[in-house]
Amino acid sequence: MADSAETDWVSRFADEVISEAERRAPGKAIVCASGLSPSGPIHLGNLREVMTPHLVADEIRRRGLECVHLISWDDYDRFRRVPAGIDPSWADHIGKPLTSVPAPPGSRYANWAEHFKAPLVTALAELGVEYHAISQTAQYTSGAYREQILTAVRARATIDAVLSRYRSKQGDGAEEGGARGAYFPYKPYCDLCERDLTTVTNYDDETTELAYTCECGFGETVRLAEHDRGKLVWKVDWPMRWAYEGVVFEPSGVDHHSPGSAWIVGGQLVGEVFGGQQPIGPMYAFVGITGMAKMSSSKGGVPIPSDALEIMEAPLLRWLYARRKPAQSFKIAFDHEIQRLYDEWDSLGRKVAAGQAQPAELAAHRRAVSTAAGPLPVTPHPVAYRTLASVADITTGHAEQTLRILRDLDGVETLAEVRPRLDRARRWVELHLPADQRTRVRESPDQELLDSLGQAEREGLRLLADGLDDWTLEGLTALVYGVPKLQAGLPADAPATPELKTAQRAFFTLLYRLLVGRDTGPRLPTLLMAVGAGRVRKLVGA
């Protein structure tokens, strides 16, 4: 069992799910579920749909209980719109199942759904997410839901009555496939054009004969008891699956919890129509990206999990989802804020190692670095991310230069010690550090600037050059902060005052201008170490 001191949200949900599962189906595997539509990029907001049940299911497994995490790929959903950047001719496929739509141009995948599923499948493997995948195309076309479809059709009047409570005065028939406004919960895909632009014109409950016409002009009569080219409308499909799979835990986004939404309606239909029970279903808040508006797959250009894993290690990404309750929103950093997040993560690691972490912090850390199946890969020698990013920026990824600097900085003997974090920091510099912020060390002294300096500035540069003998990060840090103190007649341990801070800023700006031709840059001690003592002396005119 979990440590009773762990009071994090995951443990509390696991307690609740275990208790509910024992009440519903004692002795059976506990079922947690996620649902994802591969209609476009599956972004970092969608990832919360996976990570929330994953963390709960993983905690249940840690306690020695059998738990299955289902991921339902809603790949039998209709293709609704052509995303930005895709050939407008793809509009000809609107209304087809996602698995019947060609993949975007240049893709190596068989269809639209597989193209957008693939990056997430790879990311989930790196994140240590254990799950059982279900393709809704396979389920529907194999006839797996045949009895459930017939049940829903027989209960169409009951379903219609429930939906009527939420319809607007103007009527809400977006999902309804019957003629003359009659409600019908099943939508056939046309056998000719494959689209769902169909209307059910007649249905016989005794024979299950169903007649439909399509906007393309085609029409036919089929036996629903044998028909496998259609699906239940969404507000009926979801509760059907809860009952069919025996789902005990499934979260959903805030958009599913408004009156008349699929979650609210499904909660009423699951028992009355399908004889099942609604899962425990926490509402989860949106995940944002620093510097970006709310994510939307349909607009394109949104970061997906594999984008995040290019610049951060899997444990850090897991931690961002584990440490916040589902109802709390949070942001994932692709800008300089990632350096602060890594500082926070490393600080937590030190607290955990020292036995100083609070129970909830300890639980979130453990869930980030391991699963019930074992630990995730970590960087053996975790040099600060901001330092690695600075080194990668200064050296432009040159391996020998990088190793020289990291050996001087932190005693690193091989680059393998600082991987994969080094590779993530390097990718961040390549992909997300603006070009005007990239560091390019001057090849020759800025003689014009040197000639314009006053006596005090020249003296500061001389003091810096004379102090470069202590070639450690601590020594260089003390040096760059200490020169303005010496010039002010203050001891090295003098406390910072407004006047001293102003003098230090002016000195730092001068050094940056002489070394990299800008007013700012990487942390000065790291920059000095990267440039090397001889070259620093040359560039500052000493």
PDB file of N, CA and C in Angstrom, residues 77-170:
ATOM      1  N   ASP A  77     -14.129   8.830 -35.752  1.00  0.00           N
ATOM      2  CA  ASP A  77     -14.826  10.119 -35.802  1.00  0.00           C
ATOM      3  C   ASP A  77     -14.729  10.686 -37.213  1.00  0.00           C
ATOM      4  N   ARG A  78     -15.644  11.595 -37.531  1.00  0.00           N
ATOM      5  CA  ARG A  78     -15.636  12.239 -38.840  1.00  0.00           C
ATOM      6  C   ARG A  78     -14.502  13.251 -38.940  1.00  0.00           C
ATOM      7  N   PHE A  79     -13.968  13.398 -40.120  1.00  0.00           N
ATOM      8  CA  PHE A  79     -13.022  14.461 -40.441  1.00  0.00           C
ATOM      9  C   PHE A  79     -13.835  15.743 -40.574  1.00  0.00           C
ATOM     10  N   ARG A  80     -13.576  16.717 -39.701  1.00  0.00           N
ATOM     11  CA  ARG A  80     -14.452  17.877 -39.600  1.00  0.00           C
ATOM     12  C   ARG A  80     -13.992  19.088 -40.403  1.00  0.00           C
ATOM     13  N   ARG A  81     -12.692  19.309 -40.453  1.00  0.00           N
ATOM     14  CA  ARG A  81     -12.199  20.520 -41.114  1.00  0.00           C
ATOM     15  C   ARG A  81     -10.769  20.299 -41.578  1.00  0.00           C
ATOM     16  N   VAL A  82     -10.340  21.121 -42.507  1.00  0.00           N
ATOM     17  CA  VAL A  82      -8.971  21.056 -43.005  1.00  0.00           C
ATOM     18  C   VAL A  82      -8.127  22.019 -42.183  1.00  0.00           C
ATOM     19  N   PRO A  83      -7.125  21.508 -41.449  1.00  0.00           N
ATOM     20  CA  PRO A  83      -6.302  22.397 -40.625  1.00  0.00           C
ATOM     21  C   PRO A  83      -5.470  23.353 -41.472  1.00  0.00           C
ATOM     22  N   ALA A  84      -5.002  24.400 -40.825  1.00  0.00           N
ATOM     23  CA  ALA A  84      -4.116  25.360 -41.494  1.00  0.00           C
ATOM     24  C   ALA A  84      -2.885  24.642 -42.023  1.00  0.00           C
ATOM     25  N   GLY A  85      -2.475  25.022 -43.227  1.00  0.00           N
ATOM     26  CA  GLY A  85      -1.273  24.462 -43.805  1.00  0.00           C
ATOM     27  C   GLY A  85      -1.474  23.211 -44.633  1.00  0.00           C
ATOM     28  N   ILE A  86      -2.701  22.689 -44.681  1.00  0.00           N
ATOM     29  CA  ILE A  86      -2.989  21.485 -45.468  1.00  0.00           C
ATOM     30  C   ILE A  86      -3.687  21.901 -46.758  1.00  0.00           C
ATOM     31  N   ASP A  87      -3.381  21.196 -47.834  1.00  0.00           N
ATOM     32  CA  ASP A  87      -3.979  21.467 -49.148  1.00  0.00           C
ATOM     33  C   ASP A  87      -5.501  21.547 -49.027  1.00  0.00           C
ATOM     34  N   PRO A  88      -6.117  22.643 -49.498  1.00  0.00           N
ATOM     35  CA  PRO A  88      -7.574  22.799 -49.405  1.00  0.00           C
ATOM     36  C   PRO A  88      -8.356  21.659 -50.059  1.00  0.00           C
ATOM     37  N   SER A  89      -7.713  20.904 -50.950  1.00  0.00           N
ATOM     38  CA  SER A  89      -8.416  19.799 -51.606  1.00  0.00           C
ATOM     39  C   SER A  89      -8.824  18.715 -50.614  1.00  0.00           C
ATOM     40  N   TRP A  90      -8.212  18.722 -49.425  1.00  0.00           N
ATOM     41  CA  TRP A  90      -8.602  17.741 -48.401  1.00  0.00           C
ATOM     42  C   TRP A  90     -10.034  17.977 -47.919  1.00  0.00           C
ATOM     43  N   ALA A  91     -10.617  19.107 -48.284  1.00  0.00           N
ATOM     44  CA  ALA A  91     -12.023  19.356 -47.938  1.00  0.00           C
ATOM     45  C   ALA A  91     -12.945  18.305 -48.556  1.00  0.00           C
ATOM     46  N   ASP A  92     -12.482  17.654 -49.616  1.00  0.00           N
ATOM     47  CA  ASP A  92     -13.281  16.596 -50.242  1.00  0.00           C
ATOM     48  C   ASP A  92     -13.484  15.412 -49.300  1.00  0.00           C
ATOM     49  N   HIS A  93     -12.669  15.337 -48.252  1.00  0.00           N
ATOM     50  CA  HIS A  93     -12.754  14.204 -47.323  1.00  0.00           C
ATOM     51  C   HIS A  93     -13.553  14.525 -46.063  1.00  0.00           C
ATOM     52  N   ILE A  94     -14.057  15.757 -45.963  1.00  0.00           N
ATOM     53  CA  ILE A  94     -14.837  16.111 -44.771  1.00  0.00           C
ATOM     54  C   ILE A  94     -16.058  15.199 -44.680  1.00  0.00           C
ATOM     55  N   GLY A  95     -16.248  14.634 -43.504  1.00  0.00           N
ATOM     56  CA  GLY A  95     -17.354  13.713 -43.275  1.00  0.00           C
ATOM     57  C   GLY A  95     -16.947  12.258 -43.289  1.00  0.00           C
ATOM     58  N   LYS A  96     -15.740  11.944 -43.742  1.00  0.00           N
ATOM     59  CA  LYS A  96     -15.263  10.561 -43.734  1.00  0.00           C
ATOM     60  C   LYS A  96     -14.667  10.221 -42.367  1.00  0.00           C
ATOM     61  N   PRO A  97     -14.589   8.931 -42.024  1.00  0.00           N
ATOM     62  CA  PRO A  97     -13.849   8.554 -40.813  1.00  0.00           C
ATOM     63  C   PRO A  97     -12.381   8.960 -40.947  1.00  0.00           C
ATOM     64  N   LEU A  98     -11.766   9.307 -39.843  1.00  0.00           N
ATOM     65  CA  LEU A  98     -10.376   9.756 -39.888  1.00  0.00           C
ATOM     66  C   LEU A  98      -9.451   8.705 -40.490  1.00  0.00           C
ATOM     67  N   THR A  99      -9.801   7.434 -40.315  1.00  0.00           N
ATOM     68  CA  THR A  99      -8.969   6.370 -40.875  1.00  0.00           C
ATOM     69  C   THR A  99      -9.187   6.184 -42.371  1.00  0.00           C
ATOM     70  N   SER A 100     -10.160   6.893 -42.945  1.00  0.00           N
ATOM     71  CA  SER A 100     -10.387   6.823 -44.400  1.00  0.00           C
ATOM     72  C   SER A 100      -9.875   8.062 -45.122  1.00  0.00           C
ATOM     73  N   VAL A 101      -9.271   8.976 -44.369  1.00  0.00           N
ATOM     74  CA  VAL A 101      -8.749  10.211 -44.950  1.00  0.00           C
ATOM     75  C   VAL A 101      -7.255  10.031 -45.206  1.00  0.00           C
ATOM     76  N   PRO A 102      -6.753  10.389 -46.378  1.00  0.00           N
ATOM     77  CA  PRO A 102      -5.312  10.272 -46.639  1.00  0.00           C
ATOM     78  C   PRO A 102      -4.502  11.110 -45.655  1.00  0.00           C
ATOM     79  N   ALA A 103      -3.335  10.611 -45.306  1.00  0.00           N
ATOM     80  CA  ALA A 103      -2.442  11.361 -44.423  1.00  0.00           C
ATOM     81  C   ALA A 103      -2.010  12.650 -45.109  1.00  0.00           C
ATOM     82  N   PRO A 104      -1.560  13.646 -44.340  1.00  0.00           N
ATOM     83  CA  PRO A 104      -1.086  14.893 -44.954  1.00  0.00           C
ATOM     84  C   PRO A 104       0.022  14.610 -45.971  1.00  0.00           C
ATOM     85  N   PRO A 105       0.182  15.491 -46.946  1.00  0.00           N
ATOM     86  CA  PRO A 105       1.201  15.274 -47.988  1.00  0.00           C
ATOM     87  C   PRO A 105       2.577  15.024 -47.391  1.00  0.00           C
ATOM     88  N   GLY A 106       3.268  14.020 -47.929  1.00  0.00           N
ATOM     89  CA  GLY A 106       4.614  13.705 -47.475  1.00  0.00           C
ATOM     90  C   GLY A 106       4.685  12.762 -46.298  1.00  0.00           C
ATOM     91  N   SER A 107       3.535  12.428 -45.697  1.00  0.00           N
ATOM     92  CA  SER A 107       3.546  11.536 -44.540  1.00  0.00           C
ATOM     93  C   SER A 107       3.819  10.098 -44.977  1.00  0.00           C
ATOM     94  N   ARG A 108       4.478   9.335 -44.106  1.00  0.00           N
ATOM     95  CA  ARG A 108       4.734   7.923 -44.406  1.00  0.00           C
ATOM     96  C   ARG A 108       3.652   7.014 -43.822  1.00  0.00           C
ATOM     97  N   TYR A 109       2.613   7.618 -43.222  1.00  0.00           N
ATOM     98  CA  TYR A 109       1.577   6.815 -42.568  1.00  0.00           C
ATOM     99  C   TYR A 109       0.396   6.553 -43.492  1.00  0.00           C
ATOM    100  N   ALA A 110      -0.368   5.499 -43.145  1.00  0.00           N
ATOM    101  CA  ALA A 110      -1.409   4.995 -44.035  1.00  0.00           C
ATOM    102  C   ALA A 110      -2.590   5.935 -44.153  1.00  0.00           C
ATOM    103  N   ASN A 111      -2.876   6.698 -43.105  1.00  0.00           N
ATOM    104  CA  ASN A 111      -4.042   7.576 -43.134  1.00  0.00           C
ATOM    105  C   ASN A 111      -3.861   8.717 -42.150  1.00  0.00           C
ATOM    106  N   TRP A 112      -4.844   9.590 -42.140  1.00  0.00           N
ATOM    107  CA  TRP A 112      -4.816  10.798 -41.312  1.00  0.00           C
ATOM    108  C   TRP A 112      -4.670  10.452 -39.834  1.00  0.00           C
ATOM    109  N   ALA A 113      -5.448   9.502 -39.349  1.00  0.00           N
ATOM    110  CA  ALA A 113      -5.417   9.149 -37.932  1.00  0.00           C
ATOM    111  C   ALA A 113      -4.054   8.598 -37.531  1.00  0.00           C
ATOM    112  N   GLU A 114      -3.506   7.691 -38.326  1.00  0.00           N
ATOM    113  CA  GLU A 114      -2.217   7.094 -37.978  1.00  0.00           C
ATOM    114  C   GLU A 114      -1.109   8.141 -37.967  1.00  0.00           C
ATOM    115  N   HIS A 115      -1.195   9.111 -38.846  1.00  0.00           N
ATOM    116  CA  HIS A 115      -0.190  10.175 -38.916  1.00  0.00           C
ATOM    117  C   HIS A 115      -0.130  10.949 -37.601  1.00  0.00           C
ATOM    118  N   PHE A 116      -1.277  11.274 -37.034  1.00  0.00           N
ATOM    119  CA  PHE A 116      -1.293  12.084 -35.816  1.00  0.00           C
ATOM    120  C   PHE A 116      -1.180  11.252 -34.538  1.00  0.00           C
ATOM    121  N   LYS A 117      -1.476   9.963 -34.628  1.00  0.00           N
ATOM    122  CA  LYS A 117      -1.284   9.082 -33.477  1.00  0.00           C
ATOM    123  C   LYS A 117       0.194   8.817 -33.221  1.00  0.00           C
ATOM    124  N   ALA A 118       0.962   8.654 -34.304  1.00  0.00           N
ATOM    125  CA  ALA A 118       2.334   8.153 -34.201  1.00  0.00           C
ATOM    126  C   ALA A 118       3.233   8.957 -33.256  1.00  0.00           C
ATOM    127  N   PRO A 119       3.265  10.302 -33.332  1.00  0.00           N
ATOM    128  CA  PRO A 119       4.165  11.029 -32.433  1.00  0.00           C
ATOM    129  C   PRO A 119       3.809  10.827 -30.959  1.00  0.00           C
ATOM    130  N   LEU A 120       2.512  10.725 -30.658  1.00  0.00           N
ATOM    131  CA  LEU A 120       2.127  10.534 -29.263  1.00  0.00           C
ATOM    132  C   LEU A 120       2.505   9.134 -28.780  1.00  0.00           C
ATOM    133  N   VAL A 121       2.341   8.139 -29.626  1.00  0.00           N
ATOM    134  CA  VAL A 121       2.734   6.777 -29.249  1.00  0.00           C
ATOM    135  C   VAL A 121       4.213   6.753 -28.852  1.00  0.00           C
ATOM    136  N   THR A 122       5.046   7.413 -29.645  1.00  0.00           N
ATOM    137  CA  THR A 122       6.477   7.478 -29.333  1.00  0.00           C
ATOM    138  C   THR A 122       6.728   8.226 -28.034  1.00  0.00           C
ATOM    139  N   ALA A 123       6.026   9.349 -27.842  1.00  0.00           N
ATOM    140  CA  ALA A 123       6.210  10.151 -26.626  1.00  0.00           C
ATOM    141  C   ALA A 123       5.766   9.386 -25.383  1.00  0.00           C
ATOM    142  N   LEU A 124       4.662   8.663 -25.473  1.00  0.00           N
ATOM    143  CA  LEU A 124       4.171   7.921 -24.313  1.00  0.00           C
ATOM    144  C   LEU A 124       5.151   6.827 -23.898  1.00  0.00           C
ATOM    145  N   ALA A 125       5.812   6.229 -24.868  1.00  0.00           N
ATOM    146  CA  ALA A 125       6.826   5.224 -24.539  1.00  0.00           C
ATOM    147  C   ALA A 125       7.969   5.866 -23.759  1.00  0.00           C
ATOM    148  N   GLU A 126       8.408   7.054 -24.187  1.00  0.00           N
ATOM    149  CA  GLU A 126       9.482   7.752 -23.485  1.00  0.00           C
ATOM    150  C   GLU A 126       9.041   8.190 -22.094  1.00  0.00           C
ATOM    151  N   LEU A 127       7.753   8.532 -21.947  1.00  0.00           N
ATOM    152  CA  LEU A 127       7.224   8.981 -20.664  1.00  0.00           C
ATOM    153  C   LEU A 127       6.914   7.831 -19.709  1.00  0.00           C
ATOM    154  N   GLY A 128       7.042   6.592 -20.182  1.00  0.00           N
ATOM    155  CA  GLY A 128       6.783   5.451 -19.311  1.00  0.00           C
ATOM    156  C   GLY A 128       5.313   5.178 -19.069  1.00  0.00           C
ATOM    157  N   VAL A 129       4.456   5.597 -20.007  1.00  0.00           N
ATOM    158  CA  VAL A 129       3.012   5.400 -19.851  1.00  0.00           C
ATOM    159  C   VAL A 129       2.635   4.010 -20.373  1.00  0.00           C
ATOM    160  N   GLU A 130       2.138   3.164 -19.490  1.00  0.00           N
ATOM    161  CA  GLU A 130       1.693   1.816 -19.855  1.00  0.00           C
ATOM    162  C   GLU A 130       0.187   1.860 -20.107  1.00  0.00           C
ATOM    163  N   TYR A 131      -0.255   1.368 -21.264  1.00  0.00           N
ATOM    164  CA  TYR A 131      -1.679   1.468 -21.597  1.00  0.00           C
ATOM    165  C   TYR A 131      -2.060   0.371 -22.583  1.00  0.00           C
ATOM    166  N   HIS A 132      -3.365   0.203 -22.744  1.00  0.00           N
ATOM    167  CA  HIS A 132      -3.916  -0.701 -23.756  1.00  0.00           C
ATOM    168  C   HIS A 132      -4.688   0.160 -24.749  1.00  0.00           C
ATOM    169  N   ALA A 133      -4.277   0.118 -26.013  1.00  0.00           N
ATOM    170  CA  ALA A 133      -4.904   0.969 -27.032  1.00  0.00           C
ATOM    171  C   ALA A 133      -6.108   0.285 -27.657  1.00  0.00           C
ATOM    172  N   ILE A 134      -7.135   1.080 -27.909  1.00  0.00           N
ATOM    173  CA  ILE A 134      -8.344   0.598 -28.589  1.00  0.00           C
ATOM    174  C   ILE A 134      -8.628   1.524 -29.756  1.00  0.00           C
ATOM    175  N   SER A 135      -8.704   0.970 -30.958  1.00  0.00           N
ATOM    176  CA  SER A 135      -9.095   1.739 -32.133  1.00  0.00           C
ATOM    177  C   SER A 135     -10.608   1.649 -32.284  1.00  0.00           C
ATOM    178  N   GLN A 136     -11.277   2.798 -32.284  1.00  0.00           N
ATOM    179  CA  GLN A 136     -12.728   2.783 -32.448  1.00  0.00           C
ATOM    180  C   GLN A 136     -13.120   2.382 -33.872  1.00  0.00           C
ATOM    181  N   THR A 137     -12.248   2.613 -34.841  1.00  0.00           N
ATOM    182  CA  THR A 137     -12.504   2.091 -36.185  1.00  0.00           C
ATOM    183  C   THR A 137     -12.590   0.570 -36.129  1.00  0.00           C
ATOM    184  N   ALA A 138     -11.620  -0.053 -35.472  1.00  0.00           N
ATOM    185  CA  ALA A 138     -11.610  -1.514 -35.365  1.00  0.00           C
ATOM    186  C   ALA A 138     -12.827  -2.021 -34.591  1.00  0.00           C
ATOM    187  N   GLN A 139     -13.185  -1.309 -33.523  1.00  0.00           N
ATOM    188  CA  GLN A 139     -14.321  -1.754 -32.710  1.00  0.00           C
ATOM    189  C   GLN A 139     -15.621  -1.712 -33.508  1.00  0.00           C
ATOM    190  N   TYR A 140     -15.869  -0.597 -34.163  1.00  0.00           N
ATOM    191  CA  TYR A 140     -17.130  -0.447 -34.893  1.00  0.00           C
ATOM    192  C   TYR A 140     -17.183  -1.355 -36.124  1.00  0.00           C
ATOM    193  N   THR A 141     -16.107  -1.387 -36.893  1.00  0.00           N
ATOM    194  CA  THR A 141     -16.164  -2.150 -38.144  1.00  0.00           C
ATOM    195  C   THR A 141     -16.098  -3.664 -37.926  1.00  0.00           C
ATOM    196  N   SER A 142     -15.663  -4.080 -36.742  1.00  0.00           N
ATOM    197  CA  SER A 142     -15.647  -5.519 -36.434  1.00  0.00           C
ATOM    198  C   SER A 142     -16.973  -6.012 -35.873  1.00  0.00           C
ATOM    199  N   GLY A 143     -17.876  -5.072 -35.573  1.00  0.00           N
ATOM    200  CA  GLY A 143     -19.158  -5.457 -34.985  1.00  0.00           C
ATOM    201  C   GLY A 143     -19.119  -5.625 -33.492  1.00  0.00           C
ATOM    202  N   ALA A 144     -18.027  -5.187 -32.847  1.00  0.00           N
ATOM    203  CA  ALA A 144     -17.901  -5.347 -31.396  1.00  0.00           C
ATOM    204  C   ALA A 144     -19.034  -4.662 -30.636  1.00  0.00           C
ATOM    205  N   TYR A 145     -19.540  -3.553 -31.171  1.00  0.00           N
ATOM    206  CA  TYR A 145     -20.578  -2.787 -30.475  1.00  0.00           C
ATOM    207  C   TYR A 145     -21.979  -3.068 -31.028  1.00  0.00           C
ATOM    208  N   ARG A 146     -22.151  -4.116 -31.787  1.00  0.00           N
ATOM    209  CA  ARG A 146     -23.421  -4.323 -32.484  1.00  0.00           C
ATOM    210  C   ARG A 146     -24.615  -4.346 -31.517  1.00  0.00           C
ATOM    211  N   GLU A 147     -24.495  -5.088 -30.436  1.00  0.00           N
ATOM    212  CA  GLU A 147     -25.608  -5.170 -29.473  1.00  0.00           C
ATOM    213  C   GLU A 147     -25.845  -3.834 -28.791  1.00  0.00           C
ATOM    214  N   GLN A 148     -24.757  -3.117 -28.507  1.00  0.00           N
ATOM    215  CA  GLN A 148     -24.902  -1.812 -27.854  1.00  0.00           C
ATOM    216  C   GLN A 148     -25.590  -0.806 -28.787  1.00  0.00           C
ATOM    217  N   ILE A 149     -25.300  -0.903 -30.088  1.00  0.00           N
ATOM    218  CA  ILE A 149     -25.957  -0.026 -31.063  1.00  0.00           C
ATOM    219  C   ILE A 149     -27.450  -0.326 -31.118  1.00  0.00           C
ATOM    220  N   LEU A 150     -27.794  -1.603 -31.174  1.00  0.00           N
ATOM    221  CA  LEU A 150     -29.219  -1.977 -31.211  1.00  0.00           C
ATOM    222  C   LEU A 150     -29.928  -1.535 -29.940  1.00  0.00           C
ATOM    223  N   THR A 151     -29.239  -1.646 -28.811  1.00  0.00           N
ATOM    224  CA  THR A 151     -29.831  -1.189 -27.544  1.00  0.00           C
ATOM    225  C   THR A 151     -30.114   0.302 -27.594  1.00  0.00           C
ATOM    226  N   ALA A 152     -29.160   1.076 -28.084  1.00  0.00           N
ATOM    227  CA  ALA A 152     -29.347   2.524 -28.142  1.00  0.00           C
ATOM    228  C   ALA A 152     -30.484   2.890 -29.088  1.00  0.00           C
ATOM    229  N   VAL A 153     -30.578   2.206 -30.221  1.00  0.00           N
ATOM    230  CA  VAL A 153     -31.640   2.509 -31.182  1.00  0.00           C
ATOM    231  C   VAL A 153     -33.007   2.176 -30.594  1.00  0.00           C
ATOM    232  N   ARG A 154     -33.112   1.052 -29.877  1.00  0.00           N
ATOM    233  CA  ARG A 154     -34.387   0.719 -29.227  1.00  0.00           C
ATOM    234  C   ARG A 154     -34.774   1.767 -28.185  1.00  0.00           C
ATOM    235  N   ALA A 155     -33.769   2.363 -27.562  1.00  0.00           N
ATOM    236  CA  ALA A 155     -34.024   3.341 -26.503  1.00  0.00           C
ATOM    237  C   ALA A 155     -33.980   4.778 -27.021  1.00  0.00           C
ATOM    238  N   ARG A 156     -34.150   4.964 -28.321  1.00  0.00           N
ATOM    239  CA  ARG A 156     -33.974   6.308 -28.889  1.00  0.00           C
ATOM    240  C   ARG A 156     -34.964   7.322 -28.332  1.00  0.00           C
ATOM    241  N   ALA A 157     -36.148   6.884 -27.980  1.00  0.00           N
ATOM    242  CA  ALA A 157     -37.112   7.832 -27.402  1.00  0.00           C
ATOM    243  C   ALA A 157     -36.639   8.295 -26.024  1.00  0.00           C
ATOM    244  N   THR A 158     -36.085   7.364 -25.245  1.00  0.00           N
ATOM    245  CA  THR A 158     -35.543   7.719 -23.933  1.00  0.00           C
ATOM    246  C   THR A 158     -34.371   8.682 -24.070  1.00  0.00           C
ATOM    247  N   ILE A 159     -33.476   8.385 -25.010  1.00  0.00           N
ATOM    248  CA  ILE A 159     -32.319   9.252 -25.241  1.00  0.00           C
ATOM    249  C   ILE A 159     -32.779  10.638 -25.690  1.00  0.00           C
ATOM    250  N   ASP A 160     -33.739  10.668 -26.580  1.00  0.00           N
ATOM    251  CA  ASP A 160     -34.266  11.933 -27.082  1.00  0.00           C
ATOM    252  C   ASP A 160     -34.856  12.765 -25.951  1.00  0.00           C
ATOM    253  N   ALA A 161     -35.533  12.093 -25.026  1.00  0.00           N
ATOM    254  CA  ALA A 161     -36.143  12.809 -23.900  1.00  0.00           C
ATOM    255  C   ALA A 161     -35.074  13.448 -23.010  1.00  0.00           C
ATOM    256  N   VAL A 162     -33.976  12.710 -22.775  1.00  0.00           N
ATOM    257  CA  VAL A 162     -32.888  13.262 -21.966  1.00  0.00           C
ATOM    258  C   VAL A 162     -32.254  14.458 -22.671  1.00  0.00           C
ATOM    259  N   LEU A 163     -31.969  14.306 -23.961  1.00  0.00           N
ATOM    260  CA  LEU A 163     -31.357  15.394 -24.714  1.00  0.00           C
ATOM    261  C   LEU A 163     -32.266  16.613 -24.792  1.00  0.00           C
ATOM    262  N   SER A 164     -33.583  16.378 -24.832  1.00  0.00           N
ATOM    263  CA  SER A 164     -34.541  17.482 -24.954  1.00  0.00           C
ATOM    264  C   SER A 164     -34.455  18.446 -23.789  1.00  0.00           C
ATOM    265  N   ARG A 165     -34.018  17.949 -22.640  1.00  0.00           N
ATOM    266  CA  ARG A 165     -33.921  18.826 -21.469  1.00  0.00           C
ATOM    267  C   ARG A 165     -32.883  19.923 -21.664  1.00  0.00           C
ATOM    268  N   TYR A 166     -31.949  19.708 -22.598  1.00  0.00           N
ATOM    269  CA  TYR A 166     -30.843  20.646 -22.759  1.00  0.00           C
ATOM    270  C   TYR A 166     -30.866  21.378 -24.092  1.00  0.00           C
ATOM    271  N   ARG A 167     -31.781  20.991 -24.983  1.00  0.00           N
ATOM    272  CA  ARG A 167     -31.804  21.636 -26.288  1.00  0.00           C
ATOM    273  C   ARG A 167     -32.232  23.090 -26.162  1.00  0.00           C
ATOM    274  N   SER A 168     -31.640  23.927 -27.008  1.00  0.00           N
ATOM    275  CA  SER A 168     -32.053  25.320 -27.043  1.00  0.00           C
ATOM    276  C   SER A 168     -33.409  25.416 -27.733  1.00  0.00           C
ATOM    277  N   LYS A 169     -34.019  26.561 -27.631  1.00  0.00           N
ATOM    278  CA  LYS A 169     -35.328  26.761 -28.265  1.00  0.00           C
ATOM    279  C   LYS A 169     -35.244  26.592 -29.780  1.00  0.00           C
ATOM    280  N   GLN A 170     -34.041  26.916 -30.325  1.00  0.00           N
ATOM    281  CA  GLN A 170     -33.872  26.791 -31.771  1.00  0.00           C
ATOM    282  C   GLN A 170     -33.664  25.337 -32.193  1.00  0.00           C
TER     283      GLN A 170
END
